[in-house]
Amino acid sequence: MTERQIDRSRPIPGTTVFDAAETRRGYALNRFCMSLTEPGNREAFKADEDGYMKRHGVAEAHRRMVIARDFGGLMNAGGNIYMVMKIGAVTGHGLYTIGAMQRGETLEQFLETRQAKGAR
Amino acid sequence: MAGRIIGGIGSSHVPSIGVAYDQGRTQEPDWKPLFDAYGPVRDWLAAQKPDIAIVIYNDHGGDFFFDKYPTFAVGAADRYGIADEGWGPRPLPEPEGDAAFSWHLCESLVYDEFDIAVCQEMKVEHGFLVPMHLCFPHDPAWPVKVVPVAVNVIQHPLPTARRCWKLGQAIRRAVESFPGDSRVVILGTGGMSHQLNGARFGHINPDWDNDFLDRLESDPDSLTDLTHQQIMEEAGAEAVELIMWLTMRGAVSKRATRIHRNYYAPMTTGMGLIAFEEPA
Ligand SMILES: [Fe+2]
């Protein structure tokens, strides 16, 4: 018996379910992100962002988003949050900055919506 | 002589907790309620002196990637490395495993029809490390041997809530058939409500989280009916991590007493903590 776990007739507003479609279209992008868990690769990426991404098979549209620090775009292009955060680890964009971009807010605007923003 | 589960702990594993900890900011006003809440759990563990901690967690791209992402993976090594998640490895000692215990656990689980991946090399990351350093002293070394159990909660299809609960029950059978007198504590980690993707980034639901904690205590079977859809709708896409708490609860008996509980939701995640003690 197959129990249904995701109800595709009830999409959740503002939400991406990281499923087969997402992981397939984001595969090369996410694989490049994973490569940044090696310190030497982080240095190589910093030295030549576009060249490094080309060598890792990242599509041109995605390379442009990385160079523009368009984290909202990357998240809409099959990027997995835990992978995309590894780009931010190199470029100095933290989770809450990436989150604010997805909400269409500045970091300051986003932080104002939180209970205890010192806990970050 | 047989192994014994002495209790179980449910804990958040939010990575920012690890950053605050490494920076020595645990007594800042906005962090203090989180860190101080672990005092009673640390004291209880220090008195109980477990030999082994089985830690149910998920890998967020610390060691595993989507080229081969296991649904359930169990560590079977005598030592585990610290993963570099992109910021460099954290300054924590490498946890020691107990390969003989792990292999017994793996054999018992597979013959119990849980088709796990057995990992003789595994690097652990924040999902594992944050609850560990909140619960145990570790300077210069951890006081327990560990078994990392990684669950896929990030790339759908995920195992069902009920499957995770049954995994806990199978872990209990494995522990109780171990021919040694090991005292085992089990940690279920992750959650609670949170969402990190999309325009709904930052969604949390403290009422839902507290109901989950209530039911975990008094009616855990009812939680095994939750679908991923229901969890995501109410508590956010990343709240599906809570199915790992059901593995912990499935491994702990219904006779266990809830000895500690805390909830704090300062930023984007409901940070839950609960501890159960088995009767002596
Ligand atoms: Fe997590």
PDB file of C-alpha atoms in Angstrom, chain B residues 7-195:
ATOM      1  CA  GLY B   7      16.311   7.211  28.015  1.00  0.00           C
ATOM      2  CA  GLY B   8      15.832   9.476  25.057  1.00  0.00           C
ATOM      3  CA  ILE B   9      16.284  13.131  24.215  1.00  0.00           C
ATOM      4  CA  GLY B  10      14.656  15.261  21.542  1.00  0.00           C
ATOM      5  CA  SER B  11      16.710  18.324  20.633  1.00  0.00           C
ATOM      6  CA  SER B  12      16.959  21.044  18.088  1.00  0.00           C
ATOM      7  CA  HIS B  13      20.150  21.075  15.989  1.00  0.00           C
ATOM      8  CA  VAL B  14      20.028  24.606  14.543  1.00  0.00           C
ATOM      9  CA  PRO B  15      23.509  25.485  13.194  1.00  0.00           C
ATOM     10  CA  SER B  16      23.480  29.054  14.578  1.00  0.00           C
ATOM     11  CA  ILE B  17      23.541  27.475  18.066  1.00  0.00           C
ATOM     12  CA  GLY B  18      26.936  26.031  17.164  1.00  0.00           C
ATOM     13  CA  VAL B  19      28.212  29.379  15.920  1.00  0.00           C
ATOM     14  CA  ALA B  20      27.080  31.161  19.105  1.00  0.00           C
ATOM     15  CA  TYR B  21      28.680  28.392  21.167  1.00  0.00           C
ATOM     16  CA  ASP B  22      32.015  28.586  19.344  1.00  0.00           C
ATOM     17  CA  GLN B  23      32.017  32.379  19.768  1.00  0.00           C
ATOM     18  CA  GLY B  24      31.381  32.134  23.525  1.00  0.00           C
ATOM     19  CA  ARG B  25      28.031  33.980  23.327  1.00  0.00           C
ATOM     20  CA  THR B  26      25.950  31.494  25.331  1.00  0.00           C
ATOM     21  CA  GLN B  27      25.124  33.999  28.093  1.00  0.00           C
ATOM     22  CA  GLU B  28      23.982  36.808  25.820  1.00  0.00           C
ATOM     23  CA  PRO B  29      20.365  37.707  26.686  1.00  0.00           C
ATOM     24  CA  ASP B  30      18.832  36.302  23.492  1.00  0.00           C
ATOM     25  CA  TRP B  31      20.856  33.063  23.663  1.00  0.00           C
ATOM     26  CA  LYS B  32      20.811  32.370  27.410  1.00  0.00           C
ATOM     27  CA  PRO B  33      17.288  30.810  27.484  1.00  0.00           C
ATOM     28  CA  LEU B  34      18.410  28.224  24.942  1.00  0.00           C
ATOM     29  CA  PHE B  35      21.757  27.251  26.442  1.00  0.00           C
ATOM     30  CA  ASP B  36      20.640  27.318  30.091  1.00  0.00           C
ATOM     31  CA  ALA B  37      17.761  24.962  29.286  1.00  0.00           C
ATOM     32  CA  TYR B  38      20.260  22.146  28.656  1.00  0.00           C
ATOM     33  CA  GLY B  39      21.670  22.277  32.225  1.00  0.00           C
ATOM     34  CA  PRO B  40      19.249  19.707  33.697  1.00  0.00           C
ATOM     35  CA  VAL B  41      19.762  17.370  30.735  1.00  0.00           C
ATOM     36  CA  ARG B  42      23.557  17.601  31.062  1.00  0.00           C
ATOM     37  CA  ASP B  43      23.263  16.871  34.800  1.00  0.00           C
ATOM     38  CA  TRP B  44      20.979  13.905  34.186  1.00  0.00           C
ATOM     39  CA  LEU B  45      23.361  12.441  31.597  1.00  0.00           C
ATOM     40  CA  ALA B  46      26.355  12.987  33.881  1.00  0.00           C
ATOM     41  CA  ALA B  47      24.567  10.995  36.610  1.00  0.00           C
ATOM     42  CA  GLN B  48      23.310   8.276  34.255  1.00  0.00           C
ATOM     43  CA  LYS B  49      26.708   7.761  32.585  1.00  0.00           C
ATOM     44  CA  PRO B  50      25.532   6.180  29.335  1.00  0.00           C
ATOM     45  CA  ASP B  51      28.181   4.202  27.408  1.00  0.00           C
ATOM     46  CA  ILE B  52      26.734   4.870  23.978  1.00  0.00           C
ATOM     47  CA  ALA B  53      24.696   7.639  22.359  1.00  0.00           C
ATOM     48  CA  ILE B  54      22.744   6.756  19.228  1.00  0.00           C
ATOM     49  CA  VAL B  55      22.168  10.040  17.413  1.00  0.00           C
ATOM     50  CA  ILE B  56      19.376  10.293  14.835  1.00  0.00           C
ATOM     51  CA  TYR B  57      20.179  13.266  12.610  1.00  0.00           C
ATOM     52  CA  ASN B  58      20.279  14.349   9.012  1.00  0.00           C
ATOM     53  CA  ASP B  59      23.232  15.350   6.903  1.00  0.00           C
ATOM     54  CA  HIS B  60      22.826  18.815   5.308  1.00  0.00           C
ATOM     55  CA  GLY B  61      25.587  18.375   2.733  1.00  0.00           C
ATOM     56  CA  GLY B  62      28.325  17.772   5.277  1.00  0.00           C
ATOM     57  CA  ASP B  63      29.327  14.354   4.007  1.00  0.00           C
ATOM     58  CA  PHE B  64      26.481  13.135   1.754  1.00  0.00           C
ATOM     59  CA  PHE B  65      25.434  14.634  -1.576  1.00  0.00           C
ATOM     60  CA  PHE B  66      22.504  13.947  -3.890  1.00  0.00           C
ATOM     61  CA  ASP B  67      24.620  11.678  -6.104  1.00  0.00           C
ATOM     62  CA  LYS B  68      23.965   8.939  -3.527  1.00  0.00           C
ATOM     63  CA  TYR B  69      21.708  10.118  -0.739  1.00  0.00           C
ATOM     64  CA  PRO B  70      20.783   7.283   1.641  1.00  0.00           C
ATOM     65  CA  THR B  71      17.331   7.075   3.203  1.00  0.00           C
ATOM     66  CA  PHE B  72      18.859   5.586   6.365  1.00  0.00           C
ATOM     67  CA  ALA B  73      22.622   5.366   6.981  1.00  0.00           C
ATOM     68  CA  VAL B  74      24.247   3.952  10.099  1.00  0.00           C
ATOM     69  CA  GLY B  75      27.826   4.591  11.189  1.00  0.00           C
ATOM     70  CA  ALA B  76      29.946   1.504  11.873  1.00  0.00           C
ATOM     71  CA  ALA B  77      33.342   2.970  12.691  1.00  0.00           C
ATOM     72  CA  ASP B  78      35.578   3.424  15.739  1.00  0.00           C
ATOM     73  CA  ARG B  79      36.005   7.141  15.000  1.00  0.00           C
ATOM     74  CA  TYR B  80      34.091   9.771  13.022  1.00  0.00           C
ATOM     75  CA  GLY B  81      35.540  12.838  11.350  1.00  0.00           C
ATOM     76  CA  ILE B  82      34.212  16.396  11.692  1.00  0.00           C
ATOM     77  CA  ALA B  83      32.755  17.590   8.374  1.00  0.00           C
ATOM     78  CA  ASP B  84      33.682  20.874   6.706  1.00  0.00           C
ATOM     79  CA  GLU B  85      30.269  22.266   5.755  1.00  0.00           C
ATOM     80  CA  GLY B  86      31.799  25.248   3.966  1.00  0.00           C
ATOM     81  CA  TRP B  87      33.012  27.321   6.930  1.00  0.00           C
ATOM     82  CA  GLY B  88      35.851  24.968   7.968  1.00  0.00           C
ATOM     83  CA  PRO B  89      35.518  22.141  10.499  1.00  0.00           C
ATOM     84  CA  ARG B  90      34.350  23.175  13.959  1.00  0.00           C
ATOM     85  CA  PRO B  91      36.833  22.981  16.857  1.00  0.00           C
ATOM     86  CA  LEU B  92      35.345  19.879  18.472  1.00  0.00           C
ATOM     87  CA  PRO B  93      37.015  16.530  19.222  1.00  0.00           C
ATOM     88  CA  GLU B  94      36.278  13.694  16.809  1.00  0.00           C
ATOM     89  CA  PRO B  95      33.643  11.405  18.361  1.00  0.00           C
ATOM     90  CA  GLU B  96      34.645   7.819  19.023  1.00  0.00           C
ATOM     91  CA  GLY B  97      32.414   5.006  17.875  1.00  0.00           C
ATOM     92  CA  ASP B  98      32.034   1.419  18.996  1.00  0.00           C
ATOM     93  CA  ALA B  99      32.273  -0.562  15.784  1.00  0.00           C
ATOM     94  CA  ALA B 100      31.303  -3.874  17.434  1.00  0.00           C
ATOM     95  CA  PHE B 101      28.129  -2.325  18.839  1.00  0.00           C
ATOM     96  CA  SER B 102      27.384  -0.596  15.524  1.00  0.00           C
ATOM     97  CA  TRP B 103      27.771  -3.806  13.524  1.00  0.00           C
ATOM     98  CA  HIS B 104      25.445  -5.599  15.922  1.00  0.00           C
ATOM     99  CA  LEU B 105      22.931  -2.772  15.479  1.00  0.00           C
ATOM    100  CA  CYS B 106      23.272  -2.949  11.685  1.00  0.00           C
ATOM    101  CA  GLU B 107      22.854  -6.719  11.566  1.00  0.00           C
ATOM    102  CA  SER B 108      19.828  -6.579  13.823  1.00  0.00           C
ATOM    103  CA  LEU B 109      18.225  -3.773  11.784  1.00  0.00           C
ATOM    104  CA  VAL B 110      18.784  -5.480   8.420  1.00  0.00           C
ATOM    105  CA  TYR B 111      17.390  -8.815   9.655  1.00  0.00           C
ATOM    106  CA  ASP B 112      14.510  -6.775  11.077  1.00  0.00           C
ATOM    107  CA  GLU B 113      13.928  -5.607   7.463  1.00  0.00           C
ATOM    108  CA  PHE B 114      15.448  -2.113   7.698  1.00  0.00           C
ATOM    109  CA  ASP B 115      17.683  -1.948   4.616  1.00  0.00           C
ATOM    110  CA  ILE B 116      20.161   0.636   5.879  1.00  0.00           C
ATOM    111  CA  ALA B 117      23.427   1.785   4.319  1.00  0.00           C
ATOM    112  CA  VAL B 118      26.330   0.695   6.558  1.00  0.00           C
ATOM    113  CA  CYS B 119      29.060   3.376   6.694  1.00  0.00           C
ATOM    114  CA  GLN B 120      32.622   2.554   7.768  1.00  0.00           C
ATOM    115  CA  GLU B 121      33.650   6.153   7.144  1.00  0.00           C
ATOM    116  CA  MET B 122      31.391   9.032   8.015  1.00  0.00           C
ATOM    117  CA  LYS B 123      31.972  12.690   8.802  1.00  0.00           C
ATOM    118  CA  VAL B 124      29.495  14.240  11.199  1.00  0.00           C
ATOM    119  CA  GLU B 125      28.154  17.788  10.924  1.00  0.00           C
ATOM    120  CA  HIS B 126      25.880  20.244  12.717  1.00  0.00           C
ATOM    121  CA  GLY B 127      22.848  17.954  12.712  1.00  0.00           C
ATOM    122  CA  PHE B 128      24.845  15.553  14.885  1.00  0.00           C
ATOM    123  CA  LEU B 129      27.275  17.882  16.632  1.00  0.00           C
ATOM    124  CA  VAL B 130      24.992  20.639  17.973  1.00  0.00           C
ATOM    125  CA  PRO B 131      22.846  18.325  20.147  1.00  0.00           C
ATOM    126  CA  MET B 132      25.986  16.455  21.231  1.00  0.00           C
ATOM    127  CA  HIS B 133      27.824  19.524  22.490  1.00  0.00           C
ATOM    128  CA  LEU B 134      24.670  20.872  24.144  1.00  0.00           C
ATOM    129  CA  CYS B 135      24.205  17.588  26.042  1.00  0.00           C
ATOM    130  CA  PHE B 136      27.739  16.370  26.808  1.00  0.00           C
ATOM    131  CA  PRO B 137      31.032  17.852  28.020  1.00  0.00           C
ATOM    132  CA  HIS B 138      33.764  17.244  25.451  1.00  0.00           C
ATOM    133  CA  ASP B 139      37.024  18.783  26.620  1.00  0.00           C
ATOM    134  CA  PRO B 140      39.285  17.044  25.842  1.00  0.00           C
ATOM    135  CA  ALA B 141      37.072  14.114  24.705  1.00  0.00           C
ATOM    136  CA  TRP B 142      33.435  13.018  24.583  1.00  0.00           C
ATOM    137  CA  PRO B 143      32.288  10.888  27.547  1.00  0.00           C
ATOM    138  CA  VAL B 144      30.278   8.484  25.330  1.00  0.00           C
ATOM    139  CA  LYS B 145      30.844   6.415  22.227  1.00  0.00           C
ATOM    140  CA  VAL B 146      28.460   7.290  19.432  1.00  0.00           C
ATOM    141  CA  VAL B 147      26.467   5.754  16.612  1.00  0.00           C
ATOM    142  CA  PRO B 148      25.466   8.324  13.983  1.00  0.00           C
ATOM    143  CA  VAL B 149      22.203   7.401  12.230  1.00  0.00           C
ATOM    144  CA  ALA B 150      21.522   9.682   9.263  1.00  0.00           C
ATOM    145  CA  VAL B 151      17.970   9.996   7.894  1.00  0.00           C
ATOM    146  CA  ASN B 152      16.974  11.597   4.598  1.00  0.00           C
ATOM    147  CA  VAL B 153      14.709  14.496   5.511  1.00  0.00           C
ATOM    148  CA  ILE B 154      15.884  16.880   2.772  1.00  0.00           C
ATOM    149  CA  GLN B 155      15.250  15.246  -0.632  1.00  0.00           C
ATOM    150  CA  HIS B 156      11.735  13.878  -1.142  1.00  0.00           C
ATOM    151  CA  PRO B 157      10.579  11.111  -1.099  1.00  0.00           C
ATOM    152  CA  LEU B 158      11.404  10.915   2.603  1.00  0.00           C
ATOM    153  CA  PRO B 159      10.704   7.955   4.856  1.00  0.00           C
ATOM    154  CA  THR B 160       7.273   8.245   6.453  1.00  0.00           C
ATOM    155  CA  ALA B 161       6.744   9.322  10.052  1.00  0.00           C
ATOM    156  CA  ARG B 162       5.542   5.816  10.847  1.00  0.00           C
ATOM    157  CA  ARG B 163       8.643   4.264   9.269  1.00  0.00           C
ATOM    158  CA  CYS B 164      10.864   6.446  11.459  1.00  0.00           C
ATOM    159  CA  TRP B 165       8.871   5.404  14.540  1.00  0.00           C
ATOM    160  CA  LYS B 166       9.257   1.733  13.597  1.00  0.00           C
ATOM    161  CA  LEU B 167      12.988   2.270  13.094  1.00  0.00           C
ATOM    162  CA  GLY B 168      13.118   3.402  16.719  1.00  0.00           C
ATOM    163  CA  GLN B 169      11.319   0.259  17.853  1.00  0.00           C
ATOM    164  CA  ALA B 170      13.795  -1.842  15.841  1.00  0.00           C
ATOM    165  CA  ILE B 171      16.713   0.045  17.387  1.00  0.00           C
ATOM    166  CA  ARG B 172      15.350  -0.843  20.838  1.00  0.00           C
ATOM    167  CA  ARG B 173      15.181  -4.528  19.886  1.00  0.00           C
ATOM    168  CA  ALA B 174      18.756  -4.328  18.617  1.00  0.00           C
ATOM    169  CA  VAL B 175      20.025  -2.686  21.819  1.00  0.00           C
ATOM    170  CA  GLU B 176      18.241  -5.222  24.015  1.00  0.00           C
ATOM    171  CA  SER B 177      19.767  -8.122  22.072  1.00  0.00           C
ATOM    172  CA  PHE B 178      23.325  -6.775  22.366  1.00  0.00           C
ATOM    173  CA  PRO B 179      25.444  -9.237  24.346  1.00  0.00           C
ATOM    174  CA  GLY B 180      27.053  -6.636  26.586  1.00  0.00           C
ATOM    175  CA  ASP B 181      25.838  -4.423  29.424  1.00  0.00           C
ATOM    176  CA  SER B 182      25.955  -1.180  27.469  1.00  0.00           C
ATOM    177  CA  ARG B 183      23.803   1.665  28.698  1.00  0.00           C
ATOM    178  CA  VAL B 184      22.416   3.490  25.680  1.00  0.00           C
ATOM    179  CA  VAL B 185      20.814   6.902  25.309  1.00  0.00           C
ATOM    180  CA  ILE B 186      19.122   7.864  22.046  1.00  0.00           C
ATOM    181  CA  LEU B 187      18.906  11.395  20.658  1.00  0.00           C
ATOM    182  CA  GLY B 188      16.335  12.477  18.059  1.00  0.00           C
ATOM    183  CA  THR B 189      17.352  15.791  16.542  1.00  0.00           C
ATOM    184  CA  GLY B 190      16.130  18.585  14.287  1.00  0.00           C
ATOM    185  CA  GLY B 191      13.148  20.878  13.896  1.00  0.00           C
ATOM    186  CA  MET B 192      10.936  22.025  15.272  1.00  0.00           C
ATOM    187  CA  SER B 193       8.842  24.277  13.028  1.00  0.00           C
ATOM    188  CA  HIS B 194      10.888  26.133  10.425  1.00  0.00           C
ATOM    189  CA  GLN B 195      11.048  26.949   6.745  1.00  0.00           C
TER     190      GLN B 195
END
